Tab-separated table of N, CA and C in Angstrom:
chain	number	residue	atom	x	y	z
A	1	ASP	N	82.295	96.826	90.077
A	1	ASP	CA	82.599	96.680	91.550
A	1	ASP	C	83.304	95.669	91.892
A	2	MET	N	83.962	96.098	93.017
A	2	MET	CA	85.247	95.150	93.757
A	2	MET	C	85.258	95.817	95.089
A	3	PRO	N	85.114	94.588	96.064
A	3	PRO	CA	85.078	94.973	97.284
A	3	PRO	C	86.320	95.110	98.025
A	4	LEU	N	86.372	96.085	98.850
A	4	LEU	CA	87.574	96.452	99.545
A	4	LEU	C	88.022	95.321	100.718
A	5	PRO	N	89.373	95.072	100.593
A	5	PRO	CA	89.851	94.342	101.529
A	5	PRO	C	89.517	94.290	102.783
A	6	THR	N	89.490	93.354	103.687
A	6	THR	CA	89.209	93.547	104.915
A	6	THR	C	90.456	93.471	105.689
A	7	THR	N	91.556	92.973	105.257
A	7	THR	CA	92.500	92.994	106.255
A	7	THR	C	93.913	93.447	105.395
A	8	LEU	N	95.074	93.638	105.911
A	8	LEU	CA	96.364	94.037	105.137
A	8	LEU	C	97.282	93.096	104.507
A	9	VAL	N	97.561	92.892	103.555
A	9	VAL	CA	98.240	91.995	103.026
A	9	VAL	C	99.646	91.881	103.876
A	10	GLU	N	99.754	90.660	104.090
A	10	GLU	CA	101.203	90.487	104.483
A	10	GLU	C	102.463	91.227	103.769
A	11	PRO	N	103.500	91.515	104.345
A	11	PRO	CA	104.808	91.935	103.738
A	11	PRO	C	105.176	91.101	102.742
A	12	PRO	N	105.638	91.297	101.930
A	12	PRO	CA	106.417	90.091	100.844
A	12	PRO	C	107.530	89.679	101.228
A	13	TYR	N	108.539	90.139	102.173
A	13	TYR	CA	109.195	89.534	102.590
A	13	TYR	C	109.696	89.699	104.100
A	14	GLU	N	110.872	88.954	104.498
A	14	GLU	CA	110.742	89.013	106.136
A	14	GLU	C	111.341	90.253	106.588
A	15	THR	N	110.983	90.912	107.510
A	15	THR	CA	111.965	92.239	108.146
A	15	THR	C	113.696	91.620	108.070
A	16	ILE	N	114.419	92.624	107.785
A	16	ILE	CA	115.791	92.699	107.798
A	16	ILE	C	116.141	92.907	109.357
A	17	THR	N	116.736	92.329	109.698
A	17	THR	CA	117.155	92.271	111.205
A	17	THR	C	118.784	92.919	111.471
A	18	ASP	N	119.155	93.336	112.581
A	18	ASP	CA	120.469	94.312	112.731
A	18	ASP	C	121.376	93.223	112.323
A	19	ASP	N	121.120	91.983	112.826
A	19	ASP	CA	122.217	91.058	112.866
A	19	ASP	C	122.375	90.569	111.458
A	20	GLU	N	121.855	91.018	110.437
A	20	GLU	CA	122.040	90.453	109.066
A	20	GLU	C	122.861	91.208	108.009
A	21	LEU	N	123.018	92.538	108.691
A	21	LEU	CA	123.661	93.752	108.513
A	21	LEU	C	125.238	93.616	107.802
A	22	THR	N	125.593	93.377	106.579
A	22	THR	CA	127.281	93.332	105.950
A	22	THR	C	127.779	94.780	106.111
A	23	GLY	N	126.999	95.902	105.735
A	23	GLY	CA	127.487	96.979	105.446
A	23	GLY	C	126.662	98.090	105.316
A	24	THR	N	127.223	99.242	105.453
A	24	THR	CA	126.115	100.472	104.957
A	24	THR	C	126.588	101.372	104.110
A	25	ARG	N	126.032	102.275	103.367
A	25	ARG	CA	126.023	103.223	102.372
A	25	ARG	C	125.498	104.593	102.880
A	26	GLU	N	126.063	105.610	102.033
A	26	GLU	CA	125.420	107.036	102.225
A	26	GLU	C	125.347	107.673	100.847
A	27	LEU	N	124.327	108.277	100.297
A	27	LEU	CA	124.252	108.541	98.858
A	27	LEU	C	123.532	110.205	99.217
A	28	VAL	N	124.175	110.890	98.456
A	28	VAL	CA	123.847	112.525	98.885
A	28	VAL	C	123.102	112.818	97.598
A	29	PHE	N	121.617	113.312	97.488
A	29	PHE	CA	121.490	114.008	96.288
A	29	PHE	C	121.170	115.177	96.328
A	30	ASP	N	121.437	116.122	95.420
A	30	ASP	CA	121.244	117.742	95.404
A	30	ASP	C	120.999	118.219	94.312
A	31	THR	N	120.545	119.591	94.289
A	31	THR	CA	120.241	120.208	92.974
A	31	THR	C	120.875	121.415	93.557
A	32	VAL	N	122.262	121.795	92.544
A	32	VAL	CA	122.893	122.816	92.747
A	32	VAL	C	122.776	123.968	91.520
A	33	ASP	N	123.852	124.868	91.840
A	33	ASP	CA	124.162	126.081	90.668
A	33	ASP	C	124.648	125.416	90.009
A	34	ASN	N	124.788	125.595	88.561
A	34	ASN	CA	125.529	125.314	87.604
A	34	ASN	C	126.547	126.439	87.385
A	35	ASP	N	127.698	126.535	87.951
A	35	ASP	CA	128.882	127.576	87.999
A	35	ASP	C	130.094	127.210	87.224
A	36	GLY	N	129.563	126.435	86.062
A	36	GLY	CA	130.550	125.980	85.278
A	36	GLY	C	131.536	124.969	85.557
A	37	GLN	N	131.203	123.975	86.644
A	37	GLN	CA	131.583	122.717	87.085
A	37	GLN	C	131.105	121.516	86.262
A	38	PHE	N	130.465	121.877	85.470
A	38	PHE	CA	129.755	120.353	84.778
A	38	PHE	C	130.141	121.025	83.283
A	39	PRO	N	130.238	119.384	82.074
A	39	PRO	CA	130.766	119.487	81.166
A	39	PRO	C	130.274	120.539	80.183
A	40	SER	N	131.352	121.021	79.285
A	40	SER	CA	130.868	121.860	78.317
A	40	SER	C	129.736	121.677	77.556
A	41	GLY	N	128.971	122.425	77.200
A	41	GLY	CA	127.469	122.168	76.528
A	41	GLY	C	126.430	122.110	77.746
A	42	TYR	N	126.614	121.673	78.913
A	42	TYR	CA	125.723	121.879	80.015
A	42	TYR	C	125.117	123.123	79.899
A	43	THR	N	124.010	123.395	79.789
A	43	THR	CA	123.538	124.906	79.414
A	43	THR	C	122.843	125.442	80.671
A	44	LEU	N	122.042	124.267	81.567
A	44	LEU	CA	121.058	124.373	82.681
A	44	LEU	C	121.656	125.367	83.647
A	45	ASP	N	120.903	126.237	84.487
A	45	ASP	CA	121.398	126.944	85.470
A	45	ASP	C	121.462	126.097	86.532
A	46	THR	N	120.918	125.061	86.664
A	46	THR	CA	121.403	123.687	87.759
A	46	THR	C	121.376	122.931	87.428
A	47	ALA	N	121.936	121.851	88.281
A	47	ALA	CA	122.061	120.377	88.041
A	47	ALA	C	121.728	119.282	89.054
A	48	ASN	N	121.171	118.282	88.598
A	48	ASN	CA	120.936	117.525	89.586
A	48	ASN	C	121.744	116.407	89.486
A	49	ILE	N	122.437	116.278	91.174
A	49	ILE	CA	123.423	115.717	90.993
A	49	ILE	C	123.434	114.145	92.411
A	50	ILE	N	123.975	113.401	92.240
A	50	ILE	CA	124.296	112.217	93.568
A	50	ILE	C	125.653	112.108	93.782
A	51	ASP	N	126.108	112.672	94.874
A	51	ASP	CA	127.430	112.613	95.407
A	51	ASP	C	128.070	113.500	94.686
A	52	GLY	N	127.445	114.492	94.130
A	52	GLY	CA	128.574	115.929	93.647
A	52	GLY	C	129.061	115.631	92.470
A	53	ASN	N	128.160	114.531	91.566
A	53	ASN	CA	128.498	114.005	90.393
A	53	ASN	C	127.141	114.089	89.199
A	54	LEU	N	127.125	114.319	88.150
A	54	LEU	CA	126.187	113.903	86.892
A	54	LEU	C	126.531	112.520	86.670
A	55	TYR	N	125.451	111.708	86.371
A	55	TYR	CA	125.679	110.270	85.732
A	55	TYR	C	126.713	110.404	84.787
A	56	LYS	N	127.259	109.546	84.786
A	56	LYS	CA	128.560	108.657	83.532
A	56	LYS	C	128.135	107.268	83.453
A	57	ARG	N	128.000	107.037	82.219
A	57	ARG	CA	127.687	105.769	81.744
A	57	ARG	C	128.452	104.662	82.010
A	58	ASP	N	129.721	104.923	81.884
A	58	ASP	CA	131.168	104.043	82.195
A	58	ASP	C	131.244	104.126	83.447
A	59	VAL	N	131.128	104.877	84.595
A	59	VAL	CA	131.748	104.632	85.628
A	59	VAL	C	130.330	103.733	86.847
A	60	ILE	N	130.926	103.001	87.403
A	60	ILE	CA	130.162	101.828	88.163
A	60	ILE	C	130.704	102.741	89.786
A	61	ASN	N	129.231	103.314	89.972
A	61	ASN	CA	129.190	104.424	91.164
A	61	ASN	C	129.183	103.369	92.952
A	62	GLN	N	128.515	102.141	92.559
A	62	GLN	CA	128.012	101.681	93.941
A	62	GLN	C	128.573	99.853	93.484
A	63	THR	N	129.416	99.146	93.990
A	63	THR	CA	129.994	97.822	93.945
A	63	THR	C	129.316	96.998	95.286
A	64	ILE	N	128.792	96.194	95.136
A	64	ILE	CA	128.142	95.393	96.132
A	64	ILE	C	128.088	94.024	95.879
A	65	GLN	N	128.713	93.010	97.157
A	65	GLN	CA	128.710	91.241	96.604
A	65	GLN	C	127.747	91.088	96.777
A	66	LEU	N	127.593	90.105	95.927
A	66	LEU	CA	126.516	88.657	96.000
A	66	LEU	C	126.249	88.425	97.232
A	67	GLY	N	124.984	88.477	98.229
A	67	GLY	CA	125.035	88.222	99.424
A	67	GLY	C	124.764	89.139	100.416
A	68	ALA	N	125.448	90.459	100.054
A	68	ALA	CA	125.423	91.658	100.803
A	68	ALA	C	123.550	91.937	101.094
A	69	VAL	N	123.988	92.212	102.615
A	69	VAL	CA	122.553	92.737	103.070
A	69	VAL	C	122.685	94.394	103.711
A	70	GLU	N	122.825	95.228	103.210
A	70	GLU	CA	123.086	96.721	103.539
A	70	GLU	C	122.070	97.605	104.026
A	71	GLU	N	122.338	98.555	104.751
A	71	GLU	CA	121.719	99.895	104.915
A	71	GLU	C	122.321	100.884	104.412
A	72	TRP	N	121.321	101.600	103.568
A	72	TRP	CA	121.337	102.831	103.075
A	72	TRP	C	120.734	103.949	103.495
A	73	THR	N	121.444	105.059	103.629
A	73	THR	CA	120.820	106.232	103.866
A	73	THR	C	121.156	107.079	102.891
A	74	ILE	N	119.709	107.681	102.340
A	74	ILE	CA	119.877	108.860	101.262
A	74	ILE	C	119.531	110.185	101.893
A	75	ILE	N	120.371	111.140	101.597
A	75	ILE	CA	120.316	112.275	102.107
A	75	ILE	C	120.000	113.005	100.726
A	76	ASN	N	119.045	114.334	101.024
A	76	ASN	CA	118.416	114.884	99.889
A	76	ASN	C	118.635	116.578	100.556
A	77	ASN	N	119.975	117.302	99.731
A	77	ASN	CA	120.045	118.554	100.149
A	77	ASN	C	119.632	119.147	99.600
A	78	ALA	N	118.772	119.119	98.575
A	78	ALA	CA	118.146	119.875	97.684
A	78	ALA	C	116.667	120.567	98.424
A	79	ASP	N	116.350	121.635	97.738
A	79	ASP	CA	115.058	122.148	98.406
A	79	ASP	C	113.920	122.075	97.871
A	80	GLU	N	113.952	120.785	97.143
A	80	GLU	CA	112.665	119.734	96.454
A	80	GLU	C	112.974	118.615	96.689
A	81	ASP	N	111.522	118.131	96.458
A	81	ASP	CA	111.534	116.800	96.980
A	81	ASP	C	112.271	115.850	95.608
A	82	HIS	N	112.952	114.325	95.653
A	82	HIS	CA	113.416	113.619	94.613
A	82	HIS	C	112.439	112.400	95.060
A	83	ASN	N	112.533	111.495	93.627
A	83	ASN	CA	112.093	110.316	94.177
A	83	ASN	C	113.042	109.151	93.934
A	84	PHE	N	113.502	108.594	95.097
A	84	PHE	CA	114.300	107.658	95.147
A	84	PHE	C	113.834	106.338	94.444
A	85	HIS	N	114.776	105.580	93.280
A	85	HIS	CA	113.996	104.632	92.644
A	85	HIS	C	115.404	103.622	92.343
A	86	ILE	N	115.479	102.353	93.196
A	86	ILE	CA	116.708	101.473	92.328
A	86	ILE	C	115.941	100.270	91.835
A	87	HIS	N	116.334	99.954	90.792
A	87	HIS	CA	115.890	98.710	89.899
A	87	HIS	C	116.549	97.635	90.566
A	88	THR	N	115.918	96.436	90.293
A	88	THR	CA	116.047	94.762	90.839
A	88	THR	C	115.781	94.640	92.167
A	89	ASN	N	116.595	95.551	93.047
A	89	ASN	CA	116.163	95.081	94.519
A	89	ASN	C	115.302	95.816	95.086
A	90	PRO	N	114.306	95.191	95.876
A	90	PRO	CA	113.332	96.069	96.774
A	90	PRO	C	114.267	96.599	97.977
A	91	PHE	N	113.589	97.215	98.673
A	91	PHE	CA	114.501	97.685	99.642
A	91	PHE	C	113.363	98.135	101.053
A	92	GLU	N	113.666	97.779	102.424
A	92	GLU	CA	112.723	97.948	103.678
A	92	GLU	C	112.893	99.179	103.866
A	93	LEU	N	112.215	100.411	103.672
A	93	LEU	CA	112.289	101.550	104.337
A	93	LEU	C	112.063	101.297	105.766
A	94	ILE	N	113.124	101.821	106.517
A	94	ILE	CA	112.800	101.474	107.787
A	94	ILE	C	112.575	103.302	108.767
A	95	GLU	N	113.328	104.259	108.035
A	95	GLU	CA	113.138	105.746	108.575
A	95	GLU	C	112.871	106.517	107.540
A	96	ARG	N	112.338	107.662	107.974
A	96	ARG	CA	112.370	109.044	106.967
A	96	ARG	C	112.552	109.952	108.173
A	97	ASN	N	113.283	110.985	107.700
A	97	ASN	CA	113.627	112.036	108.420
A	97	ASN	C	114.079	111.397	109.845
A	98	GLY	N	114.821	110.405	109.909
A	98	GLY	CA	115.067	110.189	111.681
A	98	GLY	C	113.824	109.450	112.366
A	99	ILE	N	112.934	109.432	111.866
A	99	ILE	CA	111.498	109.358	112.439
A	99	ILE	C	111.147	107.879	111.978
A	100	ALA	N	111.434	106.399	112.850
A	100	ALA	CA	111.131	105.110	112.417
A	100	ALA	C	109.985	104.717	111.792
A	101	GLU	N	109.889	104.158	110.904
A	101	GLU	CA	108.246	103.747	110.123
A	101	GLU	C	108.310	102.268	110.685
A	102	ASP	N	106.916	102.567	111.079
A	102	ASP	CA	106.531	101.466	112.089
A	102	ASP	C	104.859	100.931	111.644
A	103	PRO	N	104.984	100.024	110.891
A	103	PRO	CA	106.033	99.086	110.239
A	103	PRO	C	106.832	99.488	109.102
A	104	PRO	N	107.833	98.711	109.221
A	104	PRO	CA	108.766	99.061	108.070
A	104	PRO	C	107.856	98.968	106.594
A	105	LEU	N	108.433	99.334	105.635
A	105	LEU	CA	107.616	99.346	104.538
A	105	LEU	C	108.478	99.075	103.282
A	106	TRP	N	108.188	97.510	102.695
A	106	TRP	CA	108.718	97.365	101.315
A	106	TRP	C	108.420	98.092	99.919
A	107	ALA	N	109.496	98.545	99.554
A	107	ALA	CA	109.180	99.604	98.293
A	107	ALA	C	110.351	98.960	97.140
A	108	ASP	N	110.481	99.798	95.972
A	108	ASP	CA	111.514	99.907	95.120
A	108	ASP	C	111.495	101.627	94.826
A	109	THR	N	110.685	102.444	95.446
A	109	THR	CA	110.688	103.795	94.908
A	109	THR	C	110.179	104.497	96.553
A	110	VAL	N	110.729	105.564	96.749
A	110	VAL	CA	110.340	106.101	97.978
A	110	VAL	C	110.416	107.922	97.448
A	111	VAL	N	109.266	108.622	98.231
A	111	VAL	CA	109.782	110.037	98.171
A	111	VAL	C	111.138	110.558	98.888
A	112	LEU	N	112.163	111.206	98.282
A	112	LEU	CA	112.976	111.629	99.265
A	112	LEU	C	112.573	113.235	99.708
A	113	PRO	N	112.452	113.453	100.824
A	113	PRO	CA	111.667	114.535	101.049
A	113	PRO	C	112.903	115.785	100.987
A	114	ALA	N	112.572	117.221	100.645
A	114	ALA	CA	113.194	118.135	100.464
A	114	ALA	C	114.268	118.581	101.795
A	115	GLY	N	115.294	118.551	101.955
A	115	GLY	CA	116.123	118.795	103.086
A	115	GLY	C	116.067	117.666	104.052
A	116	GLY	N	115.708	116.347	103.694
A	116	GLY	CA	115.465	115.022	104.446
A	116	GLY	C	115.850	114.137	104.206
A	117	SER	N	115.688	112.832	104.414
A	117	SER	CA	116.447	111.676	104.426
A	117	SER	C	115.612	110.535	104.415
A	118	VAL	N	115.895	109.390	104.001
A	118	VAL	CA	115.572	108.327	104.132
A	118	VAL	C	116.668	106.854	104.592
A	119	LYS	N	116.304	106.031	105.296
A	119	LYS	CA	117.156	104.793	105.397
A	119	LYS	C	116.152	103.806	105.141
A	120	PHE	N	116.959	102.843	104.420
A	120	PHE	CA	116.393	101.600	104.239
A	120	PHE	C	117.455	100.657	104.263
A	121	ARG	N	116.805	99.188	103.940
A	121	ARG	CA	117.672	97.884	104.216
A	121	ARG	C	117.312	97.132	102.869
A	122	SER	N	118.250	96.446	102.166
A	122	SER	CA	118.009	95.733	101.134
A	122	SER	C	119.018	94.576	101.252
A	123	ARG	N	118.636	93.071	100.613
A	123	ARG	CA	119.240	91.990	100.531
A	123	ARG	C	119.682	91.952	99.308
A	124	PHE	N	120.947	91.657	98.508
A	124	PHE	CA	121.190	92.136	97.353
A	124	PHE	C	121.293	90.249	97.394
A	125	LEU	N	120.597	89.539	96.996
A	125	LEU	CA	120.658	87.906	96.964
A	125	LEU	C	120.629	87.353	95.640
A	126	ASP	N	119.896	87.809	94.643
A	126	ASP	CA	119.834	86.993	93.768
A	126	ASP	C	119.673	87.260	92.614
A	127	PHE	N	120.669	88.689	92.191
A	127	PHE	CA	120.763	88.931	90.625
A	127	PHE	C	122.254	89.534	90.903
A	128	THR	N	123.174	88.987	89.833
A	128	THR	CA	124.443	90.109	89.404
A	128	THR	C	124.206	90.970	88.344
A	129	GLY	N	125.188	91.740	88.386
A	129	GLY	CA	125.002	92.377	87.153
A	129	GLY	C	124.965	93.929	87.700
A	130	THR	N	124.537	94.745	86.531
A	130	THR	CA	124.908	96.218	86.506
A	130	THR	C	123.321	96.826	85.947
A	131	TYR	N	122.871	97.759	87.208
A	131	TYR	CA	121.640	98.263	86.970
A	131	TYR	C	121.623	99.598	87.780
A	132	VAL	N	120.677	100.340	87.411
A	132	VAL	CA	120.939	101.698	88.125
A	132	VAL	C	120.006	102.085	89.243
A	133	LEU	N	120.129	103.061	90.101
A	133	LEU	CA	119.387	103.828	90.896
A	133	LEU	C	119.633	105.328	90.431
A	134	HIS	N	118.237	105.879	90.598
A	134	HIS	CA	117.897	107.407	90.171
A	134	HIS	C	116.759	108.084	90.636
A	135	CYS	N	116.998	109.174	90.633
A	135	CYS	CA	115.740	110.118	90.555
A	135	CYS	C	114.574	109.715	89.675
A	136	HIS	N	113.160	109.234	90.430
A	136	HIS	CA	112.430	108.982	89.347
A	136	HIS	C	111.381	109.881	88.623
A	137	ILE	N	112.002	111.192	89.072
A	137	ILE	CA	111.309	112.256	88.147
A	137	ILE	C	112.213	112.293	86.882
A	138	LEU	N	111.686	112.709	85.779
A	138	LEU	CA	112.262	112.120	84.616
A	138	LEU	C	113.164	112.958	84.454
A	139	ASP	N	112.735	114.455	84.326
A	139	ASP	CA	114.227	115.028	83.554
A	139	ASP	C	115.044	115.206	84.687
A	140	HIS	N	114.834	114.913	86.069
A	140	HIS	CA	116.116	114.799	86.849
A	140	HIS	C	117.279	113.869	86.359
A	141	GLU	N	116.381	112.488	86.266
A	141	GLU	CA	117.217	111.424	86.134
A	141	GLU	C	118.110	111.691	84.614
A	142	ASP	N	117.294	112.175	83.642
A	142	ASP	CA	117.814	112.323	82.072
A	142	ASP	C	118.908	113.505	82.115
A	143	LEU	N	118.704	114.336	83.096
A	143	LEU	CA	119.758	115.449	83.379
A	143	LEU	C	121.032	114.865	84.375
A	144	GLY	N	121.052	113.602	84.608
A	144	GLY	CA	122.294	113.180	85.371
A	144	GLY	C	121.884	112.989	86.954
A	145	MET	N	120.941	112.658	87.529
A	145	MET	CA	120.592	112.384	88.477
A	145	MET	C	120.227	110.824	88.938
A	146	MET	N	121.924	109.948	88.444
A	146	MET	CA	121.563	108.590	88.493
A	146	MET	C	123.038	108.146	88.465
A	147	GLN	N	122.673	106.537	88.953
A	147	GLN	CA	124.266	106.026	89.388
A	147	GLN	C	123.906	104.523	89.064
A	148	ASN	N	125.354	104.159	88.485
A	148	ASN	CA	125.415	102.656	88.171
A	148	ASN	C	125.578	102.133	89.647
A	149	VAL	N	124.853	100.649	89.792
A	149	VAL	CA	125.366	99.919	90.395
A	149	VAL	C	125.597	98.428	90.017
A	150	GLU	N	126.901	98.010	90.585
A	150	GLU	CA	126.998	96.313	90.316
A	150	GLU	C	126.938	95.656	91.500
A	151	VAL	N	126.627	94.470	91.074
A	151	VAL	CA	126.425	93.421	91.842
A	151	VAL	C	127.272	92.358	91.552
A	152	VAL	N	128.320	91.815	92.090
A	152	VAL	CA	129.022	91.030	91.645
A	152	VAL	C	129.361	89.679	92.632
A	153	ALA	N	129.748	88.658	92.270
A	153	ALA	CA	130.045	87.303	92.681
A	153	ALA	C	131.209	87.006	93.050
């Protein structure tokens, strides 16, 4: 047996303010009909894509300067939910479907609602190198719904 907490835990990081922001980005997740636009051998009827593309291991999709503090909008044009996840950096979720989160929520994964959007802010302060963002539904990620992120000094 374990007692339930009587107070909420404080957020792990300070809220990101407007005056900290150094840039914005927008990514579009989608599930589309495979009408021959994807590589030969891709035999599924649909493709799970980000910004119109399947994942390519040797392509850096997002380059971010170390020290950047950015606001990202992730749009889901699909008629199904996707779970947005980014490695290494947590983010502060500030909006879902245009409605402010009150209070903002720190996370590393969030449900991206069908036909909806999320907006978050993140500080890229501690790590350089390459990692991924992707849909956290395993078959969506494995079939191409992923991008490479590189933080550079």
